[in-house]
PDB file of C-alpha atoms in Angstrom:
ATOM      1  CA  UNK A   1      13.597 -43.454 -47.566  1.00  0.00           C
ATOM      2  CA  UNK A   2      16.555 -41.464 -46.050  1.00  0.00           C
ATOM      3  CA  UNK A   3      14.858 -38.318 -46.185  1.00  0.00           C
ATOM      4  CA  UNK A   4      11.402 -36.511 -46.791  1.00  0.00           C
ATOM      5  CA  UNK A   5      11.276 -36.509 -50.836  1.00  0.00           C
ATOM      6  CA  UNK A   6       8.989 -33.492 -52.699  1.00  0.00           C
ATOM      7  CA  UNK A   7       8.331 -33.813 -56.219  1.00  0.00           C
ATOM      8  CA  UNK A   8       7.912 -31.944 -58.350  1.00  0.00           C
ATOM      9  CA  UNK A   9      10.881 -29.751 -57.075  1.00  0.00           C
ATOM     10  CA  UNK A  10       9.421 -26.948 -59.376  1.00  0.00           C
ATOM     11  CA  UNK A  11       6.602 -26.225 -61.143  1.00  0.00           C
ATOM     12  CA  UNK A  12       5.171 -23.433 -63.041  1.00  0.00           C
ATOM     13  CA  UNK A  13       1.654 -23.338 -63.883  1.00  0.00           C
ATOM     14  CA  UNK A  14      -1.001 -21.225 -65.621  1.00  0.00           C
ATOM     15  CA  UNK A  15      -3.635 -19.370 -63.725  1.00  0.00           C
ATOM     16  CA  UNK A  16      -6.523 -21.140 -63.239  1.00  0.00           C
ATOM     17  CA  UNK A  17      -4.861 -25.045 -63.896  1.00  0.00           C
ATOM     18  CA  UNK A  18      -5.059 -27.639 -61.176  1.00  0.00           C
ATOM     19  CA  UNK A  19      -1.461 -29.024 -59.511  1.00  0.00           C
ATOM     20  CA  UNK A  20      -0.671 -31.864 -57.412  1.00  0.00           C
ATOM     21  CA  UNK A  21       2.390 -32.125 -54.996  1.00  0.00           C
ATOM     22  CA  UNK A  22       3.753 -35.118 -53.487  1.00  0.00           C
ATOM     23  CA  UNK A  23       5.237 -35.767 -50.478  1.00  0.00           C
ATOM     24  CA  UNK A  24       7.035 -39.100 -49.177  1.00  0.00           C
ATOM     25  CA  UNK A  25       7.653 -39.023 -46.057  1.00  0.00           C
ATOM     26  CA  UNK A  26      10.285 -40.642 -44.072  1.00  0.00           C
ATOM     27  CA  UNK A  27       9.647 -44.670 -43.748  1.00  0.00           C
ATOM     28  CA  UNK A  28       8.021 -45.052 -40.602  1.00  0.00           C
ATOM     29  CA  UNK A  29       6.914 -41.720 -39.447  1.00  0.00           C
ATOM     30  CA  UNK A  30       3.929 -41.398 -38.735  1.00  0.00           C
ATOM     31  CA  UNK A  31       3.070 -37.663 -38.705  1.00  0.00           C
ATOM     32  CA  UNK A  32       2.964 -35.501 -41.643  1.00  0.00           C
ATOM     33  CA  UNK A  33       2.791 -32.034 -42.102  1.00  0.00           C
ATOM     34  CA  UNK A  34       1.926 -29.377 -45.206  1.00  0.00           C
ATOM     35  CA  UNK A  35       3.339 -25.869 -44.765  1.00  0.00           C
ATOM     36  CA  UNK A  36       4.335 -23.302 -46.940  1.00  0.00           C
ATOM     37  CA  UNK A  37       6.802 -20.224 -47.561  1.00  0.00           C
ATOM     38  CA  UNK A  38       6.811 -17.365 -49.800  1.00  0.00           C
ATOM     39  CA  UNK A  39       9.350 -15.617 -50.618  1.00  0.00           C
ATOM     40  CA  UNK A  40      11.478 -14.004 -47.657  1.00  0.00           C
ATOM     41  CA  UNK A  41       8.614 -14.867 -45.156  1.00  0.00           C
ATOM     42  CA  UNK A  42       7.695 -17.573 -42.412  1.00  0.00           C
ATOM     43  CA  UNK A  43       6.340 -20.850 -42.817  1.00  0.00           C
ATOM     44  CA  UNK A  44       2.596 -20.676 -42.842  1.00  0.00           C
ATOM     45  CA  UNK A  45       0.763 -23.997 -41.747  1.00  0.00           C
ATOM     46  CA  UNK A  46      -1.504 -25.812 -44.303  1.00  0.00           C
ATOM     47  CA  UNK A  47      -2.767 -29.622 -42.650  1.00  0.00           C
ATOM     48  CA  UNK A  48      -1.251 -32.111 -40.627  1.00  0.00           C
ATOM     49  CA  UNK A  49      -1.816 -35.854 -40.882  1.00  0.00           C
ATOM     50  CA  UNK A  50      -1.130 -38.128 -38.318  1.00  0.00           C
ATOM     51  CA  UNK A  51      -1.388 -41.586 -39.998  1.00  0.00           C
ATOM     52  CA  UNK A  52      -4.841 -41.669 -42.792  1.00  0.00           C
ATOM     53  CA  UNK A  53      -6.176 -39.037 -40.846  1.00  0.00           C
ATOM     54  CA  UNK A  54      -5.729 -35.025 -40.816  1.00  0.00           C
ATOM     55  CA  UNK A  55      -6.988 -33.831 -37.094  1.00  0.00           C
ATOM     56  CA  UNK A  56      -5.958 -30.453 -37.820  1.00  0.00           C
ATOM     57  CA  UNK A  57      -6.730 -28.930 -41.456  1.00  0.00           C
ATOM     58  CA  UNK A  58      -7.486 -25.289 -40.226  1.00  0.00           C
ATOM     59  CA  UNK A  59      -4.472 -23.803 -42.467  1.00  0.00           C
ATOM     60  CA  UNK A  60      -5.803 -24.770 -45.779  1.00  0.00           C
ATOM     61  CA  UNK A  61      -6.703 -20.945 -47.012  1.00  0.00           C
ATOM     62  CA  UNK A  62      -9.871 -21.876 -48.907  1.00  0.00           C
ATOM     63  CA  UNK A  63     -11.834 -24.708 -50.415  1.00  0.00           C
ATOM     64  CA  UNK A  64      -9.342 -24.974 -53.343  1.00  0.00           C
ATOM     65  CA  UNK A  65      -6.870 -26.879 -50.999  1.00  0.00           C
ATOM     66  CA  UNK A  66      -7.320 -30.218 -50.623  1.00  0.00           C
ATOM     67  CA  UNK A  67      -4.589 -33.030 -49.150  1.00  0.00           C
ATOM     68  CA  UNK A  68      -4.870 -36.728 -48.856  1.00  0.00           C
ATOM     69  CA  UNK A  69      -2.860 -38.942 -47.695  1.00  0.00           C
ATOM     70  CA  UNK A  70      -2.762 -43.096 -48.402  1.00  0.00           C
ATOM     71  CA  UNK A  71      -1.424 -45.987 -46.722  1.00  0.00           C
ATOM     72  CA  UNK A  72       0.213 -43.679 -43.717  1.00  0.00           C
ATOM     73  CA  UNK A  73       2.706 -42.697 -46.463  1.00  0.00           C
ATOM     74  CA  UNK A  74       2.706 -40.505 -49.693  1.00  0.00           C
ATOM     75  CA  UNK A  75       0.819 -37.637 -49.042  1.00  0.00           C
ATOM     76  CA  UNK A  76      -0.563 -35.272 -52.221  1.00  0.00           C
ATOM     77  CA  UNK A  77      -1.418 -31.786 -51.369  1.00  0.00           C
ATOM     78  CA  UNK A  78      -3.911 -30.273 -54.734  1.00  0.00           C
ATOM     79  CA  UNK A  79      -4.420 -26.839 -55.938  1.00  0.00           C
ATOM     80  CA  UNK A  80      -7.633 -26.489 -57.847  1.00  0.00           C
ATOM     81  CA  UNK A  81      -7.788 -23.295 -59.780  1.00  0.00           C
ATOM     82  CA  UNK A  82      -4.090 -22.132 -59.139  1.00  0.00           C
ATOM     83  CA  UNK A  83      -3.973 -17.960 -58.234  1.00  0.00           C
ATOM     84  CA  UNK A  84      -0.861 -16.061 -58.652  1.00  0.00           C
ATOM     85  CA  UNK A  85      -1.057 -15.953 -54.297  1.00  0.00           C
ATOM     86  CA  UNK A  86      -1.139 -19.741 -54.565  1.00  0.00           C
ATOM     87  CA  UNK A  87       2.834 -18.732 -55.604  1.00  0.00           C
ATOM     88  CA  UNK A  88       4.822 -19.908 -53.060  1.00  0.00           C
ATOM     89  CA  UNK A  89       7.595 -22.483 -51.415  1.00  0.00           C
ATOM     90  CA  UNK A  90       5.197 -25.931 -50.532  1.00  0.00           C
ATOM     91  CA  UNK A  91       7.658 -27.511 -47.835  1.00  0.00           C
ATOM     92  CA  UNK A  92       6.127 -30.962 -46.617  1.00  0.00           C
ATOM     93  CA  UNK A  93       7.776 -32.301 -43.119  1.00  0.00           C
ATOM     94  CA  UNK A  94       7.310 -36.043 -41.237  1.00  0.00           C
ATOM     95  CA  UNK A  95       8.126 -36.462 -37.676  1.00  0.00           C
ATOM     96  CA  UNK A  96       7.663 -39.791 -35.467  1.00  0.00           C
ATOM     97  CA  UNK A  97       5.815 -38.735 -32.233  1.00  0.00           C
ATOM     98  CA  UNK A  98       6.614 -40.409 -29.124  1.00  0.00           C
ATOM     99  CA  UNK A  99      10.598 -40.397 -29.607  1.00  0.00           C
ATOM    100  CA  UNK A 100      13.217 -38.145 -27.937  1.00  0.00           C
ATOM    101  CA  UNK A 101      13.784 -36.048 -31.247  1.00  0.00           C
ATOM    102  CA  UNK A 102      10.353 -35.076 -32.298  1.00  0.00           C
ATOM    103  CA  UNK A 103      11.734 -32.631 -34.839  1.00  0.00           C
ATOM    104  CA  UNK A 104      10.479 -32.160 -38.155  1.00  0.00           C
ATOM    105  CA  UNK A 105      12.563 -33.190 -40.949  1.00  0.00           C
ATOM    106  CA  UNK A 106      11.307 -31.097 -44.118  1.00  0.00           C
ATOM    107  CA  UNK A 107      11.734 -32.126 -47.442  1.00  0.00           C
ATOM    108  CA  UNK A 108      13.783 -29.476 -49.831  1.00  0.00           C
ATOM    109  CA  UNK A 109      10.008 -28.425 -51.352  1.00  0.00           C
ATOM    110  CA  UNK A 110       8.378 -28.133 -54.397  1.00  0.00           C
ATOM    111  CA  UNK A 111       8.508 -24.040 -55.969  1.00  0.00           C
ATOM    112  CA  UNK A 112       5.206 -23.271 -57.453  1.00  0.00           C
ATOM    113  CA  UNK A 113       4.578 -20.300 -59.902  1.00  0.00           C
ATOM    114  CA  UNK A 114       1.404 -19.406 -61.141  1.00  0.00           C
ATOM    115  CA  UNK A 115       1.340 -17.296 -64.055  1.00  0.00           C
TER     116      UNK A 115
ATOM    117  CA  UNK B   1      -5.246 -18.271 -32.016  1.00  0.00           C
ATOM    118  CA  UNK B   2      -1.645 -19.661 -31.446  1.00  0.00           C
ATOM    119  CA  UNK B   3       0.732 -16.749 -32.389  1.00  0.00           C
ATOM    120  CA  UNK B   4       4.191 -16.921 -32.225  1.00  0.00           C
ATOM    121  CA  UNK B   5       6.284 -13.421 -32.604  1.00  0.00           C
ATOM    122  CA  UNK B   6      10.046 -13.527 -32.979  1.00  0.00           C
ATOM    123  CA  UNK B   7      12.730 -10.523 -33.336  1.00  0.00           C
ATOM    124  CA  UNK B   8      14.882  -8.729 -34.546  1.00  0.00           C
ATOM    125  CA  UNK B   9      13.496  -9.589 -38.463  1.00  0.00           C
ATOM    126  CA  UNK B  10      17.267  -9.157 -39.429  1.00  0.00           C
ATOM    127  CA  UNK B  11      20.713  -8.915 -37.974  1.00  0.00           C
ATOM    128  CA  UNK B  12      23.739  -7.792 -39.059  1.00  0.00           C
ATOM    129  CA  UNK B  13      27.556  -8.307 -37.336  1.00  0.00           C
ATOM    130  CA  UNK B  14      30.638  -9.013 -38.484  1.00  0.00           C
ATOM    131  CA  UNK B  15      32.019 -12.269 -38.068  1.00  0.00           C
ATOM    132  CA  UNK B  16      33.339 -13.203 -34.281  1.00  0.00           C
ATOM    133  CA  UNK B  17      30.062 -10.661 -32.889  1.00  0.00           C
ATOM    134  CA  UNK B  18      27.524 -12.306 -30.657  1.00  0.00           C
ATOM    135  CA  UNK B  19      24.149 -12.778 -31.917  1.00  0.00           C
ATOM    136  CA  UNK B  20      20.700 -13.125 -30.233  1.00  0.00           C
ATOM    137  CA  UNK B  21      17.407 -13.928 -31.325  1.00  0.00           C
ATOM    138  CA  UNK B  22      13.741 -13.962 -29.117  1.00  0.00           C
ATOM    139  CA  UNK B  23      11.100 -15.694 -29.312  1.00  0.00           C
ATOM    140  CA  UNK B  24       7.404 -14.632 -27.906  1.00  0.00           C
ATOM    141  CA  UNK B  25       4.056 -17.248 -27.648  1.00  0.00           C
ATOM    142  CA  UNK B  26       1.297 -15.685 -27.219  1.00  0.00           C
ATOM    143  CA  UNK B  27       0.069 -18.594 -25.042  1.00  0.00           C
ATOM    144  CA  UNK B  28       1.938 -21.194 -22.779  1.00  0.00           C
ATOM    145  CA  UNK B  29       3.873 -23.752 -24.910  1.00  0.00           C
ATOM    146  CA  UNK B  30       3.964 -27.577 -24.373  1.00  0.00           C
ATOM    147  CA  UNK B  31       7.544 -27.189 -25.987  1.00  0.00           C
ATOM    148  CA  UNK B  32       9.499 -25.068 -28.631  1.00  0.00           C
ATOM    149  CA  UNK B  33      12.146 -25.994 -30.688  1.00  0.00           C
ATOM    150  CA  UNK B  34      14.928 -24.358 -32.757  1.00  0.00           C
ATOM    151  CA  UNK B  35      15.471 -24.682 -36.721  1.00  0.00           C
ATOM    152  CA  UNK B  36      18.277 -23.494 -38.967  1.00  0.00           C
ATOM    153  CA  UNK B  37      17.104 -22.819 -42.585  1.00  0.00           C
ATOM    154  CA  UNK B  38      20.412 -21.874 -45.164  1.00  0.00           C
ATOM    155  CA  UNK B  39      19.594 -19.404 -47.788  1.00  0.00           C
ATOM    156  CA  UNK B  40      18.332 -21.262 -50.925  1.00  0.00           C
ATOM    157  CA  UNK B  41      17.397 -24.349 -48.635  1.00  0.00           C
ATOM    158  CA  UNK B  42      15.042 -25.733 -46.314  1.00  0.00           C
ATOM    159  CA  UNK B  43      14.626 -25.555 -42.101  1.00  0.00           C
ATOM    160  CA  UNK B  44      16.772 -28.425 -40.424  1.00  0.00           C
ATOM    161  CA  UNK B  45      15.908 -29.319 -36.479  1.00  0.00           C
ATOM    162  CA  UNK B  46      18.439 -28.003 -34.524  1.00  0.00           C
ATOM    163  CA  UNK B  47      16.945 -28.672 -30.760  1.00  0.00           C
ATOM    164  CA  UNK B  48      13.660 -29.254 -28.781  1.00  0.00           C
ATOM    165  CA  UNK B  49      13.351 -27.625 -25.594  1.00  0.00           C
ATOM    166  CA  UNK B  50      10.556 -28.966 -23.479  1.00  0.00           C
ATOM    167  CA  UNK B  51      10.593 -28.017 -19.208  1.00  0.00           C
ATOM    168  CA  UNK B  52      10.681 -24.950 -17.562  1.00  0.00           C
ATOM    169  CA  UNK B  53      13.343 -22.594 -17.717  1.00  0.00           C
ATOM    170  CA  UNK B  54      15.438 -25.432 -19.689  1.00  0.00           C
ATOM    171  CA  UNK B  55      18.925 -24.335 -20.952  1.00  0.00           C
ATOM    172  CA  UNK B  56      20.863 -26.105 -23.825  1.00  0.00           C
ATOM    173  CA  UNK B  57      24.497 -25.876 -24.879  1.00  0.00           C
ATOM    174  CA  UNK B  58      25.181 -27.206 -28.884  1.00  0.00           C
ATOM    175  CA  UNK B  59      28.790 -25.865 -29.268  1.00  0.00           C
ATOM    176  CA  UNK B  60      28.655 -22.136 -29.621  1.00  0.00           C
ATOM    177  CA  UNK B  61      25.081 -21.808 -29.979  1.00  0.00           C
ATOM    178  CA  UNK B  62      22.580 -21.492 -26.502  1.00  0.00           C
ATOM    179  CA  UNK B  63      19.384 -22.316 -26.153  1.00  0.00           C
ATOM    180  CA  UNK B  64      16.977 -20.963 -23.364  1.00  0.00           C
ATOM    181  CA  UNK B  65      13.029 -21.496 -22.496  1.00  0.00           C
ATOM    182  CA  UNK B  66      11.809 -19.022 -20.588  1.00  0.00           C
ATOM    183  CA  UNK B  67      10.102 -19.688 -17.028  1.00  0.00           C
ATOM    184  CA  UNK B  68       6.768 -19.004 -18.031  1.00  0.00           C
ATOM    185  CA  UNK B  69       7.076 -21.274 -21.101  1.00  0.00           C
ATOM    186  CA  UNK B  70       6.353 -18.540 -23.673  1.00  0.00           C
ATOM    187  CA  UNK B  71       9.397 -17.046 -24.475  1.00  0.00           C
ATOM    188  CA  UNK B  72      12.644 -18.639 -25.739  1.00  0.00           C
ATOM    189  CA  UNK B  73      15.953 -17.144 -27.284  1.00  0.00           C
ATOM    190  CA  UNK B  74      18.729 -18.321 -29.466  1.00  0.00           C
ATOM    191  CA  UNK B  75      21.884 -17.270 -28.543  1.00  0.00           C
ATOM    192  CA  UNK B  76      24.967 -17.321 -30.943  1.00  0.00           C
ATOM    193  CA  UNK B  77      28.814 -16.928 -29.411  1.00  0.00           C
ATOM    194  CA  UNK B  78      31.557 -15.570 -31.460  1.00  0.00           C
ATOM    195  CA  UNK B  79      29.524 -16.000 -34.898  1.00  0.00           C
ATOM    196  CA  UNK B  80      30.977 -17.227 -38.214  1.00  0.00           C
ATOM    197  CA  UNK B  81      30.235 -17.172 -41.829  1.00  0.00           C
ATOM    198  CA  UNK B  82      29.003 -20.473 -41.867  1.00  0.00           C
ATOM    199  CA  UNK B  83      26.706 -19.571 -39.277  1.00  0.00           C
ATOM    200  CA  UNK B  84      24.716 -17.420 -42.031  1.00  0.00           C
ATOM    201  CA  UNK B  85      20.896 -17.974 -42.093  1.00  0.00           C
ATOM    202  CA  UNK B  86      17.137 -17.792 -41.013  1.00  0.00           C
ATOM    203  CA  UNK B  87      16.802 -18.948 -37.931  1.00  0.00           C
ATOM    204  CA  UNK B  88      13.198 -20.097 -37.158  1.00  0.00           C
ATOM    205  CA  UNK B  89      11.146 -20.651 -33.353  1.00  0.00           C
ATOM    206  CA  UNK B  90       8.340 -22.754 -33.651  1.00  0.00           C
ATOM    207  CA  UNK B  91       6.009 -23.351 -30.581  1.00  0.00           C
ATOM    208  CA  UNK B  92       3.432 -26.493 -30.099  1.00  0.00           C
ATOM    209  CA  UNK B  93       0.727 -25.721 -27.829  1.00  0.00           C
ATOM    210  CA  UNK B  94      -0.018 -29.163 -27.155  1.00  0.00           C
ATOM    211  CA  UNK B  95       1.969 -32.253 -26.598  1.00  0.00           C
ATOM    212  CA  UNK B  96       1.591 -33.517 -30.365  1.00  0.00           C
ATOM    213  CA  UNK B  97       0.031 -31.368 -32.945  1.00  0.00           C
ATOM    214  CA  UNK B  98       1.141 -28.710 -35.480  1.00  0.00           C
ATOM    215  CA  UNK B  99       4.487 -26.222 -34.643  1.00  0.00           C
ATOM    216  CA  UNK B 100       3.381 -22.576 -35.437  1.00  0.00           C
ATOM    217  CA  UNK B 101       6.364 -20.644 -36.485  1.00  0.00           C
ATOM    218  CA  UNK B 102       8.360 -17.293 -35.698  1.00  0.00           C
ATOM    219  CA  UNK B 103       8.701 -15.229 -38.888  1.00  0.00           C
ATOM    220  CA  UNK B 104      12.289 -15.631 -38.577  1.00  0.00           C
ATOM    221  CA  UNK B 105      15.048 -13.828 -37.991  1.00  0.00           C
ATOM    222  CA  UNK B 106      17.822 -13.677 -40.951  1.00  0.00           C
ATOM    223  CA  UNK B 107      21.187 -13.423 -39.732  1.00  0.00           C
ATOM    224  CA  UNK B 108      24.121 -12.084 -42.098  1.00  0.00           C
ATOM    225  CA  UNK B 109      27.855 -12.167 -41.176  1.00  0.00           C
ATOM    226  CA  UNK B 110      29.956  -9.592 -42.779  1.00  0.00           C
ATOM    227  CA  UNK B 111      33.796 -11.670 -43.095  1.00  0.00           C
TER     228      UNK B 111
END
């Protein structure tokens, strides 16, 4: 596609429910990366896929986290057991590695309250 | 691990004011780059800077890596309201690999 899409682009969700985000990347780019913002603050690193593969998962925060990703495209990052700190701005970015512009183009994130 | 420490947190001037932000690694980076992020929407690329000591010019905005590779500013000329924002660093230790981003500095200007 034209751009990184996130869906849902909100979702509220009881304590202690599972979510699942999705991410589609732009066509073609073969890096992927799950961060994520609360309110007012940075952007805090989750995983990072580079095709299938995710050579650097040290940001998930516990064993609740968990992110796949199929066919070197749609990625899914889950939330078992939502907390209200699992509250927070999920922003997925792709980049393609190996051109001039190896910026990360984010998608516009999916909102996640846990209540 | 990889930290990467930006100020000021916020910054205030009136419109046509010069504006700086900094940018501190912790370790050497393999390159930094730059990213614009409008209230109420996400961070959008604005430039990669990769050698030693590397300056770059996008209109009124300047972009400097420091010698050493672990510093880096942002440097706004004559700002305008449309230049309102967080403005985010984010440093890559290694070629490829994650970006670890500055907190962010959030930059009002007053009309």
């Amino acid at each position: 596609g034209a751009g990184v899409s996130q869906s849902p682009s909100n979702k509220v969700t009881e304590k202690g429910k599972d979510v699942e985000l999705r991410c589609d990347p732009i066509s073609g780019h073969t890096a992927l990366y799950w961060y994520r913002q609360s309110l007012g603050q940075g952007l805090e690193f989750l995983i990072y896929f580079q095709g299938n593969s995710a050579p650097d998962k040290s940001g998930l925060p516990s064993d609740r986290f968990s992110a796949e990703r199929t066919g070197g495209s749609v990625s899914t990052l889950t939330i078992q057991r939502t907390q209200q700190e699992d509250s927070a701005v999920y922003l997925c970015a792709s980049s393609s590695p190996g051109t001039a512009n190896y910026g990360y183009t984010f998608g516009s994130g999916t909102r996640l309250t846990v209540v | 691990g990889q930290q990467v420490m930006q100020i000021p947190q916020y910054q205030h001037v009136q419109e046509g004011e010069d504006f700086t932000t900094y940018c501190n690694s912790s370790t050497t980076l393999s390159n930094i780059q730059w990213y614009k992020q409008r209230p109420g929407g996400h961070p959008v690329f604005l430039i990669q800077l990769v050698k030693s000591g590397e300056v770059k010019k996008q209109k009124r905005l300047t972009f400097q890596f420091g010698e050493a590779k672990k510093n880096s500013s942002l440097h706004i000329t004559a700002t305008q309201t449309t230049d309102v924002g967080t403005y985010f660093c984010a440093g890559r230790g290694t070629s490829y690999g994650k970006l670890t981003f500055g907190q962010g500095t959030i930059l009002t200007v007053h009309p």
